[in-house]
Amino acid sequence: MTIKTANLGFPRIGKHRELKFALEAYWAGKSDRTTLLDVAAKLRADHWKLQKDSGIDIIPSNDFSLYDHVLDTAVMVGAVPAAYGWTYEKSGAQVELDTYFAMARGATGRAYTHENHADCGHNHEHEYGVPALEMTKWFDTNYHYMVPEFTRDQTFAFTANKPLDMFMEAETQGIHTRPVILGPVTFLKLGKTEGEFSPLDLLERLLPVYVRLLAELSAAGADWVQIDEPALVLDLTEAERQAYHRAYTALKTLVPNLNIMLATYFGSIGDNLSTVLSLPVDGLHIDLVRAPKQLETVLQNRPDNLVLSLGVIDGRNVWRSDLEKLLDRLEPVIAQVGPDKIQIAPSCSLLHVPIDLELETELDQDIKSWLAFATQKLAELDITGRALVSGRATVTHALAASSASAAGRRTSPKVHDPEVKARLATMSPALTSRKGGFQQRKALQEQKLDLPLFPTTTIGSFPQTSEVRKARSAFGKGEISDADYDAFLKSETETAIRWQEEIGLDVLVHGEFERNDMVQYFGEQLTGFTFTRHAWVQSYGSRYVRPPIIFGDVSRPAPMTVKWWHYAQSLTDRPVKGMLTGPVTILNWSFVRDDVARSTVCYQIGFAIRDEVSDLEKAGATMIQIDEAALREGLPLRHADWKTYLQWAVESFRLCSTGVSDDTQIHTHMCYSEFNQIIDSIAAMDADVISIETSRSKMELLEAFQTYQYPNEIGPGVYDIHSPRIPDVSEMVTLMTLARQRIGDGQLWVNPDCGLKTRKWDEVKPALVNMVEAARELRLAALA
Ligand code: GLN
Ligand code: ZN
């Protein structure tokens, strides 16, 4: 026995997005079940072979999913909510594929396919049929899982044994795998309950299903299973820790022959370590990229026969490793622990990185030489393994290449811009505060802007119609000229401005027709960013994204939005908001360089946006909105880390937003508005106006602002833009009336929940006409 290389999971989507196209064809009725399942099987076979050819010793199975692995688990244990029409008694053990997809996407109906909002990520109520399960972020990744739902009288039943099927499928291809399953405690903890009880109360009912699953795997010849329990890196209660004891004692006692590799990732086990080390498991995977320091404590406290899986290749980011440095770290550990007790692995599943760097033929050669995607990461793992087993001399060439790449990146002028660094050194409190306090600014802004009570506005984007998307793609392919594209965008913008004037909105927007995406549009104009052609990662289901890669110091060579704002403002006397994406959101939706702190990158982007704000102001903008949709979702997994994050996140926002004069009005927008725990940070951002999503919670989310006595202005969303439904006047008045019970009239704005890019004009038009009418009625009511 000697050191082994192990992989925890491979991306499912296919190098050429095969899974997406197969799923969408199936959903559209253009292909059948067999065709879809064949594509899926072929992807699995290809990926197993690729891992084997890469020299990986321990290859996972059941990491594949048609849609989502949490949904797979829910279906496997029979946690199918009644609405989807499946019960064990009625339907037998088989949960049909279409039931599975109904849970993922809602039952068939026109509203479902594109209902998931591009930016906010979470999904939404529907008008027809059965809605999909809720969706939310998988820990702190940008992958979204389907949230299992549990009732108080929840029962579980073992349906199909997908892990076993996958294991056997790989066996027939001559590949002996280590099946991956989502652990019972994390699974329950990720779910939501109907009524006041903890999902962990259901553990005893769930465990028999897991026992049977493991017993069947063991009987079929599996010797190890990887059980993912990423919840072990969260703050846990004593009851939750106890649940781990009960779960793993039961599994080990009842299936003693199957070895368990307990996988933790996305952070440090921290104060859960004594719990973890007392569990009767055979191996422990720890994330040493996110939490390198935990190695020391784990080594000191580990039981002698525990196999350690060291997660040393970054599964969350796209950078190539410095392998010589890594070997320097690993060699003493192996000397201490003994080679037969060590596995080396990526920090987590490779689900979160793109598949193959080789497809990127247009990337800058230097930048490309600093990157590693899933395929390249497996090669790194193999080289590291070989160096550890047979000596560095057996892989001299590969190690030299790795060192050369690391050295190149450390010194490249593409990465390091002395001017940006010098500017960062000028950070001072004066750069991050407005000149006057809010009340003083408010008076000046009122004078200058002369807005009515309950001013009406929208969040920025108007429908990205198929014509807009077609024009953009034609322009991208060089099929239409710069001038024609420009003229097209101008005419869209003009139509939007005229229409907003006509219906009587008070504060207008230009519509964002020129933007592909709220981060990419800016990244493409900033230095230090690069973009890929094929580097897709799964966001949810069949929706994949290509996050920008921030590789170097960030600056803004030229204005990015002034031209469009200026054009829009030239068409009207009403104020048009300048529209920007904030530094924290740009950071959180990108792959970020790992050679400096995230806060440093965020400040750099902050300076760049500050320059844009300043140019907009110089051009005459009286209002500038800086969206921070992702500020809240960037919160660290551990509560103890929140303070530091919020400190630099708020600081970055203030850096970009405070360079203006007091009579310039700064707006911000945030989608998800559960702000109770961070309301003081929201207040510390000191935006003059914040618009938030509140309509679906019936203004309950405003409570935080009320309790806190938030002094600045607020636009609580009155129109759920995630749904095609058109809200009527009275409904919006009712919502605003609820808002008025919590917030003073002089502080309130009237606006939708979010941008309107995913809606159709024939939905947006009547909704906004009603919204303007609602504001009029509110003004009358306020006078009375
Ligand atoms: N201004 C953006 C828009 O309207 C904001 C979107 C968002 O924050 N998700 O589309
Ligand atoms: Zn939003």
Coordinates of C-alpha atoms in Angstrom, one line a residue, residues 88-279:
Y88 CA -44.3 4.6 -2.3
E89 CA -47.6 2.9 -1.6
K90 CA -49.3 4.1 -4.8
S91 CA -46.4 4.2 -7.2
G92 CA -44.0 1.6 -6.0
A93 CA -40.3 2.2 -5.7
Q94 CA -39.8 3.8 -9.1
V95 CA -39.8 7.6 -9.2
E96 CA -40.3 8.5 -12.8
L97 CA -37.9 10.7 -14.6
D98 CA -40.7 13.2 -15.3
T99 CA -41.5 13.4 -11.6
Y100 CA -37.8 14.1 -10.9
F101 CA -37.9 16.9 -13.5
A102 CA -41.2 18.3 -12.1
M103 CA -39.4 18.7 -8.8
A104 CA -36.5 20.4 -10.5
R105 CA -38.5 22.7 -12.8
G106 CA -42.1 22.6 -12.0
A107 CA -44.7 20.6 -13.9
T108 CA -44.9 21.4 -17.7
G109 CA -46.3 24.7 -18.5
R110 CA -45.0 27.7 -20.4
A111 CA -43.8 29.5 -17.4
Y112 CA -41.3 27.1 -16.1
T113 CA -38.3 26.8 -18.4
H114 CA -37.0 30.3 -18.0
E115 CA -38.5 31.2 -14.7
N116 CA -35.2 31.2 -12.9
H117 CA -33.8 34.6 -12.7
A118 CA -30.4 35.0 -14.1
D119 CA -28.8 36.9 -11.3
C120 CA -30.7 36.2 -8.2
G121 CA -30.4 32.5 -8.8
H122 CA -33.3 31.5 -6.5
N123 CA -36.4 30.3 -8.2
H124 CA -39.9 31.3 -8.1
E125 CA -43.6 30.7 -7.8
H126 CA -45.5 29.9 -10.9
E127 CA -48.9 30.4 -12.2
Y128 CA -49.8 27.1 -13.5
G129 CA -49.4 23.5 -12.4
V130 CA -47.0 22.4 -9.8
P131 CA -44.1 24.7 -8.9
A132 CA -40.5 23.5 -8.7
L133 CA -38.8 22.9 -5.4
E134 CA -37.1 26.0 -4.1
M135 CA -33.5 26.4 -5.1
T136 CA -30.6 27.9 -3.2
K137 CA -26.9 28.2 -3.2
W138 CA -24.8 25.2 -2.3
F139 CA -22.7 26.5 0.6
D140 CA -20.7 29.4 -0.7
T141 CA -20.5 28.3 -4.3
N142 CA -22.4 29.6 -7.2
Y143 CA -24.0 26.2 -7.7
H144 CA -27.6 26.0 -6.7
Y145 CA -29.3 22.9 -5.3
M146 CA -32.9 22.0 -5.0
V147 CA -34.1 22.4 -1.5
P148 CA -35.7 19.1 -0.1
E149 CA -39.0 19.6 1.7
F150 CA -39.9 17.6 4.8
T151 CA -43.2 17.4 6.6
R152 CA -43.5 16.6 10.3
D153 CA -44.9 13.1 9.5
Q154 CA -42.3 12.6 6.8
T155 CA -41.5 9.0 5.9
F156 CA -38.6 7.8 3.8
A157 CA -38.5 4.9 1.5
F158 CA -35.7 3.5 -0.5
T159 CA -36.5 4.0 -4.2
A160 CA -34.0 3.2 -6.9
N161 CA -30.4 2.6 -5.8
K162 CA -28.7 5.1 -8.2
P163 CA -25.3 4.9 -6.4
L164 CA -25.4 1.1 -6.9
D165 CA -26.4 1.4 -10.6
M166 CA -23.6 3.9 -11.2
F167 CA -21.1 1.7 -9.4
M168 CA -22.1 -1.3 -11.5
E169 CA -22.0 0.7 -14.7
A170 CA -18.4 1.6 -14.0
E171 CA -17.5 -2.0 -13.1
T172 CA -18.7 -3.2 -16.5
Q173 CA -16.3 -0.6 -18.0
G174 CA -13.5 -2.1 -15.9
I175 CA -13.3 0.8 -13.5
H176 CA -13.6 0.1 -9.8
T177 CA -15.0 3.3 -8.3
R178 CA -15.6 4.8 -4.9
P179 CA -19.3 5.8 -4.9
V180 CA -20.1 9.3 -3.6
I181 CA -23.2 9.9 -1.6
L182 CA -24.5 13.0 0.2
G183 CA -24.3 12.3 3.9
P184 CA -27.6 12.0 5.9
V185 CA -26.9 14.9 8.2
T186 CA -25.9 17.4 5.6
F187 CA -28.9 16.2 3.4
L188 CA -31.4 16.8 6.2
K189 CA -29.8 20.1 7.3
L190 CA -30.1 21.4 3.7
G191 CA -33.8 20.8 3.6
K192 CA -36.6 22.9 4.8
T193 CA -39.4 21.9 7.0
E194 CA -43.1 22.6 6.9
G195 CA -43.8 23.7 10.5
E196 CA -41.7 24.2 13.5
F197 CA -39.4 21.2 13.8
S198 CA -35.8 20.5 13.0
P199 CA -35.2 18.3 9.9
L200 CA -32.6 16.4 12.1
D201 CA -35.6 15.1 14.1
L202 CA -36.1 12.9 11.0
L203 CA -32.7 11.3 11.2
E204 CA -33.8 8.0 12.8
R205 CA -36.4 7.6 10.1
L206 CA -33.9 8.3 7.3
L207 CA -31.0 6.1 8.5
P208 CA -32.5 2.7 7.6
V209 CA -32.5 3.9 3.9
Y210 CA -28.9 4.8 4.1
V211 CA -28.1 1.5 5.8
R212 CA -29.7 -0.4 3.0
L213 CA -28.0 1.7 0.4
L214 CA -24.6 1.0 2.0
A215 CA -25.3 -2.7 2.5
E216 CA -26.2 -3.1 -1.2
L217 CA -23.1 -1.3 -2.3
S218 CA -21.0 -3.4 0.0
A219 CA -22.7 -6.6 -1.3
A220 CA -22.0 -5.5 -4.8
G221 CA -18.2 -5.3 -4.2
A222 CA -17.7 -1.7 -3.2
D223 CA -14.9 -1.5 -0.6
W224 CA -15.0 2.3 0.0
V225 CA -17.7 4.9 -0.1
Q226 CA -17.2 8.7 -0.1
I227 CA -19.8 10.3 2.1
D228 CA -20.0 14.0 1.7
E229 CA -20.7 16.0 4.9
P230 CA -19.8 19.6 4.0
A231 CA -22.1 20.8 6.8
L232 CA -19.2 19.8 9.1
V233 CA -17.4 23.1 8.2
L234 CA -20.4 25.1 9.4
D235 CA -21.2 26.4 12.9
L236 CA -23.0 23.4 14.4
T237 CA -25.1 23.1 17.5
E238 CA -24.5 20.4 20.1
A239 CA -27.7 18.6 18.8
E240 CA -26.3 18.6 15.3
R241 CA -23.0 17.2 16.5
Q242 CA -24.9 14.5 18.3
A243 CA -26.8 13.7 15.1
Y244 CA -23.4 13.0 13.5
H245 CA -22.6 10.5 16.2
R246 CA -25.9 8.7 15.9
A247 CA -25.7 8.6 12.1
Y248 CA -22.2 7.3 11.7
T249 CA -22.5 4.9 14.6
A250 CA -25.5 3.4 13.0
L251 CA -24.0 3.2 9.5
K252 CA -20.8 1.6 10.8
T253 CA -22.4 -0.8 13.1
L254 CA -24.9 -2.1 10.6
V255 CA -22.5 -2.1 7.5
P256 CA -19.2 -2.8 9.1
N257 CA -17.4 -4.0 6.0
L258 CA -17.8 -0.9 3.9
N259 CA -15.0 1.7 4.5
I260 CA -16.3 5.2 4.9
M261 CA -14.3 8.2 3.6
L262 CA -16.0 11.1 5.3
A263 CA -15.5 14.2 3.1
T264 CA -15.5 17.7 4.4
Y265 CA -14.8 20.7 2.2
F266 CA -15.3 24.4 1.7
G267 CA -13.6 25.3 4.9
S268 CA -12.1 24.2 8.2
I269 CA -13.7 21.6 10.5
G270 CA -12.7 23.9 13.3
D271 CA -14.6 23.4 16.5
N272 CA -16.3 20.3 15.1
L273 CA -13.0 18.4 15.0
S274 CA -13.4 16.4 18.2
T275 CA -16.8 15.3 17.0
V276 CA -15.4 14.3 13.6
L277 CA -12.5 12.5 15.0
S278 CA -14.7 10.5 17.3
L279 CA -16.9 9.2 14.5

